[in-house]
PDB file of C-alpha atoms and ligand atoms in Angstrom:
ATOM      1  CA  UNK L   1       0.000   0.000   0.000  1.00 31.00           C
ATOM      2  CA  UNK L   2       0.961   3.767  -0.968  1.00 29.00           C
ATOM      3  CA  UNK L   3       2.263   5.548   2.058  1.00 28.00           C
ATOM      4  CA  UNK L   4      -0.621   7.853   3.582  1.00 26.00           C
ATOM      5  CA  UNK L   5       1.181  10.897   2.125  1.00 27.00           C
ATOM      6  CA  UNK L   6       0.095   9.940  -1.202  1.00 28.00           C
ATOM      7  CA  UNK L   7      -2.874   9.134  -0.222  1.00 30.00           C
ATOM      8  CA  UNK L   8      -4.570  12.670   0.608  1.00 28.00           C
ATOM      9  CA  UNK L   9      -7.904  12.831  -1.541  1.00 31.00           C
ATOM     10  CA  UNK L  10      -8.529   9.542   0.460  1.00 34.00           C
ATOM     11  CA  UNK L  11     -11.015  10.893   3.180  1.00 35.00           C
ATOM     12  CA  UNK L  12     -13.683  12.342   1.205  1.00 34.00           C
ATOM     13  CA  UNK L  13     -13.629   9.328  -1.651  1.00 35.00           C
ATOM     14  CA  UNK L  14     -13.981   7.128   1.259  1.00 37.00           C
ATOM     15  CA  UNK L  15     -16.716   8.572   2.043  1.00 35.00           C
ATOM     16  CA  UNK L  16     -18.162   9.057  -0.869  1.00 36.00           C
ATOM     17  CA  UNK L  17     -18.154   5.175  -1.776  1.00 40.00           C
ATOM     18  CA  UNK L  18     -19.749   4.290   1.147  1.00 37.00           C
ATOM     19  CA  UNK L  19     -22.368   6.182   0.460  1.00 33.00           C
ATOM     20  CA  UNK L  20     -22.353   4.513  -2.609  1.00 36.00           C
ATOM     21  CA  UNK L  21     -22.582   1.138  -1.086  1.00 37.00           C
ATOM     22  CA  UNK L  22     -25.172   1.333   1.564  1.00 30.00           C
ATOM     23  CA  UNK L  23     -27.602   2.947  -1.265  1.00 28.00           C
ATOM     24  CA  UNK L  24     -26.715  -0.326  -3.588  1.00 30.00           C
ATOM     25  CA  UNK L  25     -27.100  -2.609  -0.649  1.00 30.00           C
ATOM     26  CA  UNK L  26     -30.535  -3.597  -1.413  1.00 25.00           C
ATOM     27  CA  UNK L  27     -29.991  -3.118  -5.037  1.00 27.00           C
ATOM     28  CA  UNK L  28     -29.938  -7.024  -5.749  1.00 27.00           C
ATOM     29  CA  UNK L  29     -32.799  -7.888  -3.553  1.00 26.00           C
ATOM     30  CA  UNK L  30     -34.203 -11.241  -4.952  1.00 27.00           C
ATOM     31  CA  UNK L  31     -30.631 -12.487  -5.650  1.00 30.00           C
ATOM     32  CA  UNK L  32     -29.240 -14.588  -3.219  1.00 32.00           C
ATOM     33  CA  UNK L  33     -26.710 -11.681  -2.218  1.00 35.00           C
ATOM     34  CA  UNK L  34     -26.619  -8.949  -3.931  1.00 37.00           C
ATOM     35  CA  UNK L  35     -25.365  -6.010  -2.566  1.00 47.00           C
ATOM     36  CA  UNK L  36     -22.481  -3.864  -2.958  1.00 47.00           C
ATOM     37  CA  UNK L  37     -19.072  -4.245  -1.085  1.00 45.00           C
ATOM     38  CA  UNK L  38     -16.408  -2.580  -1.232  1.00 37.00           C
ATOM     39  CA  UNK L  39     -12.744  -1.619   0.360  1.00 37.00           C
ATOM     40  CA  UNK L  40      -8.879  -1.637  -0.732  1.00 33.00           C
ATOM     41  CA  UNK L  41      -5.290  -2.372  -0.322  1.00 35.00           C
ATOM     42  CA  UNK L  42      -2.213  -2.925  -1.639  1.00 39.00           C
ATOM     43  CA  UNK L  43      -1.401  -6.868  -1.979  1.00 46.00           C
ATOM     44  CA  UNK L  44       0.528  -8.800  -4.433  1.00 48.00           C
ATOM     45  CA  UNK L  45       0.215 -12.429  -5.189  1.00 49.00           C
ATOM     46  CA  UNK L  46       3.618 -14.472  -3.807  1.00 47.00           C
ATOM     47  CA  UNK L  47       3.785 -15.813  -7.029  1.00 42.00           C
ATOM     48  CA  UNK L  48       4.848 -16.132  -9.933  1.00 41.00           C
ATOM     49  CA  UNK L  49       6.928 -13.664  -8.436  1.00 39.00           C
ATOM     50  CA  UNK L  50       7.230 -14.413  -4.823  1.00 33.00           C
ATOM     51  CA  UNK L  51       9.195 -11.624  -3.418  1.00 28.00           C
ATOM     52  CA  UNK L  52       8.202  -8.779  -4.868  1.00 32.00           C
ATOM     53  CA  UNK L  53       5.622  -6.133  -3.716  1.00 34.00           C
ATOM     54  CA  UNK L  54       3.746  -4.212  -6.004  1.00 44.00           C
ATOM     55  CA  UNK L  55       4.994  -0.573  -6.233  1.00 40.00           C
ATOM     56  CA  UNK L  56       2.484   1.611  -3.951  1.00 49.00           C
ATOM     57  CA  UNK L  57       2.340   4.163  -6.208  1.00 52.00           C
ATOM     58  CA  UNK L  58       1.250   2.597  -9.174  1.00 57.00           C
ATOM     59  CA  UNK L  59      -2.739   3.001 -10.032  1.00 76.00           C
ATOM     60  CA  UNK L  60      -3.463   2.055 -13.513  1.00 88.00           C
ATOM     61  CA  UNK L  61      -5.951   0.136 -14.839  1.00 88.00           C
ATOM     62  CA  UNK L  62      -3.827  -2.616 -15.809  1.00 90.00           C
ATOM     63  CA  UNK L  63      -2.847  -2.911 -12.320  1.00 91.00           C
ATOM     64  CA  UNK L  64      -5.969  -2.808 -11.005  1.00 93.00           C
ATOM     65  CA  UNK L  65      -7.011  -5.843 -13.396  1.00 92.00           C
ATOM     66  CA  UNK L  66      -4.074  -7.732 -12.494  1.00 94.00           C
ATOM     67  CA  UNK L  67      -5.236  -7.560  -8.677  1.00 94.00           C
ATOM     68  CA  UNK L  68      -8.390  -8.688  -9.638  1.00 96.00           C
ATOM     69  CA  UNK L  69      -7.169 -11.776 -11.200  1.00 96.00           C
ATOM     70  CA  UNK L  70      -4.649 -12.590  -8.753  1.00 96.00           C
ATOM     71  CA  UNK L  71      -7.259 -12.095  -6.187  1.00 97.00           C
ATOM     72  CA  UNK L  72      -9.166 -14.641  -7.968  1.00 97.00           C
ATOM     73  CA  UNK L  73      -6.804 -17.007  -8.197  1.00 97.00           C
ATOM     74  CA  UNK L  74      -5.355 -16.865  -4.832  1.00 97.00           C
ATOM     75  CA  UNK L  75      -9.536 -17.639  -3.715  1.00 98.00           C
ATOM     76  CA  UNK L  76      -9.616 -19.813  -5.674  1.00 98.00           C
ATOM     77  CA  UNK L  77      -6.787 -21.782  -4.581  1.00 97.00           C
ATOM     78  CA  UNK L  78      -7.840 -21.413  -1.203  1.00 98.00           C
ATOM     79  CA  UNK L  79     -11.201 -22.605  -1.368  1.00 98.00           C
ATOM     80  CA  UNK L  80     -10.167 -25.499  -3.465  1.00 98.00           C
ATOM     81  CA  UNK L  81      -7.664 -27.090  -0.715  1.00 97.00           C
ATOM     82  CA  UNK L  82     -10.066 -26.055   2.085  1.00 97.00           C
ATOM     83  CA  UNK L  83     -12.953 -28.267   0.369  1.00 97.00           C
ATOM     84  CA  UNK L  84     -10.723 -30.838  -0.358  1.00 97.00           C
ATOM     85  CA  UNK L  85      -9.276 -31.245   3.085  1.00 96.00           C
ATOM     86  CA  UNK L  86     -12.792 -31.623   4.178  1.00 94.00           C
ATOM     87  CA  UNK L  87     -13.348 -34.637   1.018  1.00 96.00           C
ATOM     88  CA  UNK L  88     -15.188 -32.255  -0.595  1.00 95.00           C
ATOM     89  CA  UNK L  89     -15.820 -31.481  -4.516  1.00 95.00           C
ATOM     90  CA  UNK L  90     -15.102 -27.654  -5.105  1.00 97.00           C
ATOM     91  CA  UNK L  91     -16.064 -26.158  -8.007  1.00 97.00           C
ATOM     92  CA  UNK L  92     -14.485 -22.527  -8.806  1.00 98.00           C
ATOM     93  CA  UNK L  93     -17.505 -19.556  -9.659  1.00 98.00           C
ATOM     94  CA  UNK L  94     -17.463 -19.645 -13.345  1.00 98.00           C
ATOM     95  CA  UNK L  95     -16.247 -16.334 -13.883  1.00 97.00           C
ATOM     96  CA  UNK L  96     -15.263 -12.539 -12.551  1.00 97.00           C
ATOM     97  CA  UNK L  97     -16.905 -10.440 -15.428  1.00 96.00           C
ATOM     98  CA  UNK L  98     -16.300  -5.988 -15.361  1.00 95.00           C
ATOM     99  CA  UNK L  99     -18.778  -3.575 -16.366  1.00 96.00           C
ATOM    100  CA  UNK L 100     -19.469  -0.451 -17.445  1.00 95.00           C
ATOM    101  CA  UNK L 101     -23.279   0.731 -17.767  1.00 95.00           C
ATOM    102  CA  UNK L 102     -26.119   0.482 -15.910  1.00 94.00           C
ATOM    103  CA  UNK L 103     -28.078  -2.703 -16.862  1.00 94.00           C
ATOM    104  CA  UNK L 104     -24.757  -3.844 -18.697  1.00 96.00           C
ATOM    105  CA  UNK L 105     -25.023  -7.584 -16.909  1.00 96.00           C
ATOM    106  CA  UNK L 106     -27.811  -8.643 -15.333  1.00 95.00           C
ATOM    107  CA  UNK L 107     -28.663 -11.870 -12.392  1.00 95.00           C
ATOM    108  CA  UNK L 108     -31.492 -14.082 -12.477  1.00 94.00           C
ATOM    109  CA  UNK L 109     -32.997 -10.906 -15.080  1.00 94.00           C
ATOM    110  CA  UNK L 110     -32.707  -8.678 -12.849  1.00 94.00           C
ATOM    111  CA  UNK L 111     -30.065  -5.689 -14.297  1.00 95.00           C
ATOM    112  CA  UNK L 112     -27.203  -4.513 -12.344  1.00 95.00           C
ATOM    113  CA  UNK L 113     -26.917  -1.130 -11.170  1.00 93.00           C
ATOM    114  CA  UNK L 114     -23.491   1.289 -11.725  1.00 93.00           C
ATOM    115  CA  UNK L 115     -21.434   1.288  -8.572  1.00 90.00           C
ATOM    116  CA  UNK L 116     -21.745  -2.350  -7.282  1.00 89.00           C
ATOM    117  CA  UNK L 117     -20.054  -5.495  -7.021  1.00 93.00           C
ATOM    118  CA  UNK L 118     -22.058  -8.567  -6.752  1.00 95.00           C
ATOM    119  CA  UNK L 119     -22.405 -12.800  -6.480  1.00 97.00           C
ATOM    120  CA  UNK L 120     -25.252 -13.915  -8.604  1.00 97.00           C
ATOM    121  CA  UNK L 121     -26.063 -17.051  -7.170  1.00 95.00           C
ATOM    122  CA  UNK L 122     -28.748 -18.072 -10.251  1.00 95.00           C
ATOM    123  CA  UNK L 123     -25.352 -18.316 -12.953  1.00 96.00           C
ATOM    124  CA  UNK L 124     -22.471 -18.493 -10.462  1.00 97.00           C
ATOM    125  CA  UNK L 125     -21.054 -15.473 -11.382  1.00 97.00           C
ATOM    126  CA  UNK L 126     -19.278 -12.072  -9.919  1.00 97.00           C
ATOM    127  CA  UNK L 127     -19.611  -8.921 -11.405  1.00 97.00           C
ATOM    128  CA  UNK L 128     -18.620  -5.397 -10.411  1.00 96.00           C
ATOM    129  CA  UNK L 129     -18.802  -1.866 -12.090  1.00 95.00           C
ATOM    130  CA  UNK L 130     -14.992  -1.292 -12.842  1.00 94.00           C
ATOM    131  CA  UNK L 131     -15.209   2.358 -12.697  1.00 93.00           C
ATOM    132  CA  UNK L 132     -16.444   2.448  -9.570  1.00 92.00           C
ATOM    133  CA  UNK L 133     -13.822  -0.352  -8.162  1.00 92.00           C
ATOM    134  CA  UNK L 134     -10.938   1.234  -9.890  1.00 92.00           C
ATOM    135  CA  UNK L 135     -11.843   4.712  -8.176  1.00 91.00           C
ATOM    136  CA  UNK L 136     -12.409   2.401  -4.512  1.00 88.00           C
ATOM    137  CA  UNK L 137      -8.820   0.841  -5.675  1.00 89.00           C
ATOM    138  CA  UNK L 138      -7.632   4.071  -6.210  1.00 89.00           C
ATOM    139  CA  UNK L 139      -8.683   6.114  -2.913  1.00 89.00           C
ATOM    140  CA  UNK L 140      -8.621   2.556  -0.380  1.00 88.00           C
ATOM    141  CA  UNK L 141      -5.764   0.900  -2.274  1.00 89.00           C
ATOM    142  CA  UNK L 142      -4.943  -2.080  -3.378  1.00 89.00           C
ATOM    143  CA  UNK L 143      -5.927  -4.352  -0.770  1.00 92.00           C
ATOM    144  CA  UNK L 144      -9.450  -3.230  -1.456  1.00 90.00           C
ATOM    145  CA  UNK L 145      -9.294  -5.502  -4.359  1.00 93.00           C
ATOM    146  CA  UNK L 146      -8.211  -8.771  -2.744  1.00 95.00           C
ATOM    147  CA  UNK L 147     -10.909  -8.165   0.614  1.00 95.00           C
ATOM    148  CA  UNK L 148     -13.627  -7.144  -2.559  1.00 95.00           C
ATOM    149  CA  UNK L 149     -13.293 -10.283  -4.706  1.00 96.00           C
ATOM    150  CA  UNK L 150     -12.575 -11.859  -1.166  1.00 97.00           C
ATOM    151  CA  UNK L 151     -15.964 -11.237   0.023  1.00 97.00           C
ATOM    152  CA  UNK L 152     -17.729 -11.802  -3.096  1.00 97.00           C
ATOM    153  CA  UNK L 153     -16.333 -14.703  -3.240  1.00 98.00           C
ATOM    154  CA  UNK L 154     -17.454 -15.736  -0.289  1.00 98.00           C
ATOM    155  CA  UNK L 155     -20.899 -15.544  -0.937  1.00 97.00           C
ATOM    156  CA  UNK L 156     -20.612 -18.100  -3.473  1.00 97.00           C
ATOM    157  CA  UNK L 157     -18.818 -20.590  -1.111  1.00 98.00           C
ATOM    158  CA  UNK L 158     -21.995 -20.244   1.216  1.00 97.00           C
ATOM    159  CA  UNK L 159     -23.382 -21.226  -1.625  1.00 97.00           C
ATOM    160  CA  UNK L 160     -21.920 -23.878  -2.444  1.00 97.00           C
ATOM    161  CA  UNK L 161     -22.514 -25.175   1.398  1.00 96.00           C
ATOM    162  CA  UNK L 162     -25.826 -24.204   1.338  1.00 95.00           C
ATOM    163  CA  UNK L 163     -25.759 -21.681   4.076  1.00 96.00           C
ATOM    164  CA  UNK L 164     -28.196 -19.099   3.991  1.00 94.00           C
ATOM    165  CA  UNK L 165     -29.131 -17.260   6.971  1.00 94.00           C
ATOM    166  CA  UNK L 166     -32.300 -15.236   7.630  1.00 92.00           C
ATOM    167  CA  UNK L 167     -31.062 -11.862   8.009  1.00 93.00           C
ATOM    168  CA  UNK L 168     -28.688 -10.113   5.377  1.00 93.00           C
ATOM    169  CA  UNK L 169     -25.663  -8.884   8.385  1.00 95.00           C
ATOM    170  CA  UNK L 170     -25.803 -12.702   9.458  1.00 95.00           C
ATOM    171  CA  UNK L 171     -24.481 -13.788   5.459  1.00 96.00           C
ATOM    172  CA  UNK L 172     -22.860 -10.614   5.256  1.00 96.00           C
ATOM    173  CA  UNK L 173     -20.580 -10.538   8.612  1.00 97.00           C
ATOM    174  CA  UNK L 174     -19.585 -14.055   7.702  1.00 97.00           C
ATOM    175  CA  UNK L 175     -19.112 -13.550   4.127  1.00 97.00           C
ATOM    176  CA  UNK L 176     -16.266 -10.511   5.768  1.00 97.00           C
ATOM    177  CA  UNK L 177     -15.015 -13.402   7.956  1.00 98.00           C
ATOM    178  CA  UNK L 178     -14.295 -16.037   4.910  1.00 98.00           C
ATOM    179  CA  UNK L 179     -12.586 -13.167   3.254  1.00 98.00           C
ATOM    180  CA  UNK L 180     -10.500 -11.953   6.565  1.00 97.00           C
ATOM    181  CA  UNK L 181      -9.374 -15.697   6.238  1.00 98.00           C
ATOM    182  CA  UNK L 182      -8.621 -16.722   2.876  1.00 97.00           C
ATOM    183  CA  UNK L 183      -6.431 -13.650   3.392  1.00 97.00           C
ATOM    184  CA  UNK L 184      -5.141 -13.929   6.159  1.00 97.00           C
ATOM    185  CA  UNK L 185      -4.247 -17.627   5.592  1.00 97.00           C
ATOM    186  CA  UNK L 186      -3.083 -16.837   2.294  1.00 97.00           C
ATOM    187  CA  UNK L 187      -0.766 -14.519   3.991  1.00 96.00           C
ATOM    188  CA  UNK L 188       0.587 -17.320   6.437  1.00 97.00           C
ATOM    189  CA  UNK L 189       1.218 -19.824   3.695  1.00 96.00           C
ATOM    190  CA  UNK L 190       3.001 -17.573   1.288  1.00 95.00           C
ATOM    191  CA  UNK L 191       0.958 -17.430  -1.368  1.00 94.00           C
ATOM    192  CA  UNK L 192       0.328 -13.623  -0.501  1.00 95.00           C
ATOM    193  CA  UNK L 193       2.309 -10.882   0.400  1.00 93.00           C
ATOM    194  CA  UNK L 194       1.555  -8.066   1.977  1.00 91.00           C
ATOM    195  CA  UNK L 195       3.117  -4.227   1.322  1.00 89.00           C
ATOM    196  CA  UNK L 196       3.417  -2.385   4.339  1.00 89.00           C
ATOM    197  CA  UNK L 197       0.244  -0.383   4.972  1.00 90.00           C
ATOM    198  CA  UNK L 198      -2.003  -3.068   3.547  1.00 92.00           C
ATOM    199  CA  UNK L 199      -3.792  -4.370   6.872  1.00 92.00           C
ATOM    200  CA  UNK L 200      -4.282  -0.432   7.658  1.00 91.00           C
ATOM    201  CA  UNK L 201      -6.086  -0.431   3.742  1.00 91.00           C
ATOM    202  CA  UNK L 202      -7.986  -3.567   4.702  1.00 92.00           C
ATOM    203  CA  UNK L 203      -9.228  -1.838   7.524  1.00 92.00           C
ATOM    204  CA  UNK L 204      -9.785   1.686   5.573  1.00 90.00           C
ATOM    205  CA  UNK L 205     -11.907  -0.516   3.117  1.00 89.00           C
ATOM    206  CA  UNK L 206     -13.705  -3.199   5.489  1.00 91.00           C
ATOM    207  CA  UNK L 207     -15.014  -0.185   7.669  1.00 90.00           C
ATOM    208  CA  UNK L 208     -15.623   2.488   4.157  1.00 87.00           C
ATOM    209  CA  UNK L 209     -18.508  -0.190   3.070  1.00 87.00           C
ATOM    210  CA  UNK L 210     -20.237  -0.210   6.665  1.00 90.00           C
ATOM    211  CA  UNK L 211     -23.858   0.461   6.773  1.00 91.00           C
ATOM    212  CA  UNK L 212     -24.889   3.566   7.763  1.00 87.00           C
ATOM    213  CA  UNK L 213     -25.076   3.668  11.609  1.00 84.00           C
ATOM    214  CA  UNK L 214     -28.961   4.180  11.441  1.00 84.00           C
ATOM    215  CA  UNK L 215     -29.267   1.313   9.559  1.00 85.00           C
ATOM    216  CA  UNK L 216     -31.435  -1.239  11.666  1.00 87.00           C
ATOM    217  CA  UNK L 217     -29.201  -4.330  11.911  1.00 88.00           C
ATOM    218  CA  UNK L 218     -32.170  -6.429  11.029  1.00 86.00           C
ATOM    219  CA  UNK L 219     -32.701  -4.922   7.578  1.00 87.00           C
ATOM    220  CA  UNK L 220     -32.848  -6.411   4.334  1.00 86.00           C
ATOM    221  CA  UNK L 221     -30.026  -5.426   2.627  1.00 87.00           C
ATOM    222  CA  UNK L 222     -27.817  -4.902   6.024  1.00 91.00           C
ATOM    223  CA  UNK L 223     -24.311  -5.825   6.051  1.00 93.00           C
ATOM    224  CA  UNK L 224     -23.554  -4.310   9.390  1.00 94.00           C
ATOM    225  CA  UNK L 225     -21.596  -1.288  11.338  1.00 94.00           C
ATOM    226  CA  UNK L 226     -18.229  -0.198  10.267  1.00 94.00           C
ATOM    227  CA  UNK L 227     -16.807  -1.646  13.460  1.00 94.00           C
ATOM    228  CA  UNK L 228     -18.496  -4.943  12.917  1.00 95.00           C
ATOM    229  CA  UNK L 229     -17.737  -5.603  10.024  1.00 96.00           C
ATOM    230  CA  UNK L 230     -14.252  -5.018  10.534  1.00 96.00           C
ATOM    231  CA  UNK L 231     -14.167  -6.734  13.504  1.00 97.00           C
ATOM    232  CA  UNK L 232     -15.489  -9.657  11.933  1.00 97.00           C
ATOM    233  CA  UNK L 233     -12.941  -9.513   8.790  1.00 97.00           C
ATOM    234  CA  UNK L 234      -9.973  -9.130  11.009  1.00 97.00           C
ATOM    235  CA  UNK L 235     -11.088 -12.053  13.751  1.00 98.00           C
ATOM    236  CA  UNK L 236     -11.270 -14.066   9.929  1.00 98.00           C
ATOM    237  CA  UNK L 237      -7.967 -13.051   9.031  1.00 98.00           C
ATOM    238  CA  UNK L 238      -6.173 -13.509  12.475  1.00 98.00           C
ATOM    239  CA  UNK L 239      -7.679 -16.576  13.202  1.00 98.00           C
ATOM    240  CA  UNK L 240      -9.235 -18.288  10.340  1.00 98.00           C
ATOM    241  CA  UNK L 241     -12.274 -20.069   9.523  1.00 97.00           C
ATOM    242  CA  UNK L 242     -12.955 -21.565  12.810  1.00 97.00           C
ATOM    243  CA  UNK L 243     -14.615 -17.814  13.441  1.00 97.00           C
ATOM    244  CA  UNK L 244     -17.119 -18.026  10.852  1.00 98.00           C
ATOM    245  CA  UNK L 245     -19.612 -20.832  11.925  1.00 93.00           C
ATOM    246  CA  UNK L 246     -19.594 -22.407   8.905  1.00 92.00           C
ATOM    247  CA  UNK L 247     -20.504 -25.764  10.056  1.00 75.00           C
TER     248      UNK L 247
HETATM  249 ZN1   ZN K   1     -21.898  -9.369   0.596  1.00 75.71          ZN
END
């Protein structure tokens, strides 16, 4: 992650997207989990190139994409050896798709709004308005990306186990734990490395996509507080999946 120096405009973007997200929240309602998430950092993949940090400095698109995919990858790896250590099939979400306009992609026929990222549980799918992430990658950092697709992610794992609780914060908060963990035990086994400043970005972006404090918790559409959700992400990433009830 940038220093904080270079990070000055980051305040009032911060704000700005999670304003963003707590109006999408409820924007997929009908989908299994809709809703817009959102947060950065600055992580690298260990490999191919296992020592080397990503230079804090660098924005560009092509960086941002390469985050995504890495991101991807690194879930997907991590998913794959946690089912299998339980004797479990794992199949990866059939793809990570960017867009652009309004109505661009669509779930279950329902058309995806600008500023979002989403699961769509119907075609086992992510999709996110690249604008709007690239701006979140921009202002959060990188690490944004990684807990993003993390959380996304996630969603489709509780899919795949069938978990689906009644209220939105209960498959949200967890959803933030599975991504605190495939990070932060992607961090302990080496496949991820992170540049200084990155845990401070994964907090920046966990608590920029909070729900708005007068949100009732019981909500549709609620993901939970700032301060929950980042508790819940960082209990995830310091002690894995044990904290996320998932059996
Ligand atoms: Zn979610």
């Amino acid at each position: 992650m940038g220093p904080w120096s270079g990070r000055v405009a980051r305040g009032p973007l911060v704000g700005l997207v999670v304003v963003a997200l707590v109006s999408l929240a409820c924007a997929g309602g009908g989908l299994a989990q809709p809703e817009g998430e959102r947060p950065g950092a600055n992580l690298r993949a260990a490999s191919p190139e296992p020592n080397t940090t990503r230079a804090d400095s660098t924005t560009s698109v092509a960086e941002f994409k390469q985050d995504v995919a890495d991101a991807q990858a690194i879930a997907e790896r991590y998913w794959a050896a946690q089912f299998k250590a339980s004797g479990q099939r794992f199949t990866p979400i059939r793809r990570v798709t960017p867009y652009q306009r309004a109505g661009e992609v669509s779930c279950g026929g329902q058309p995806l709004p600008r500023n979002n990222a989403v699961y769509c549980s119907q075609d086992d799918f992510i999709a996110y308005d690249v604008a709007w992430s690239v701006a979140a990658f921009r202002e959060v950092g990188d690490a944004f990306v990684f807990y993003l697709l993390g959380h996304e992610y996630a969603h489709g794992i509780q899919v795949r186990l069938g978990i689906n609780y009644s209220f939105t914060i209960q498959q949200e908060l967890q959803a933030d734990c599975m991504a605190g963990a495939y990070l932060g035990d992607s961090v302990r086994a080496g496949d991820l490395r992170l540049a200084e400043g990155d845990l401070d970005e994964f907090r920046e972006g966990v608590a920029a996509v909070g729900d708005d404090p007068d949100q009732p918790w019981f909500a549709e559409g609620a993901h939970g507080t700032a301060e929950q959700r980042t508790d819940t992400f960082f209990r995830g990433y310091e002690r894995s999946l044990k904290e996320c009830d998932l059996s």
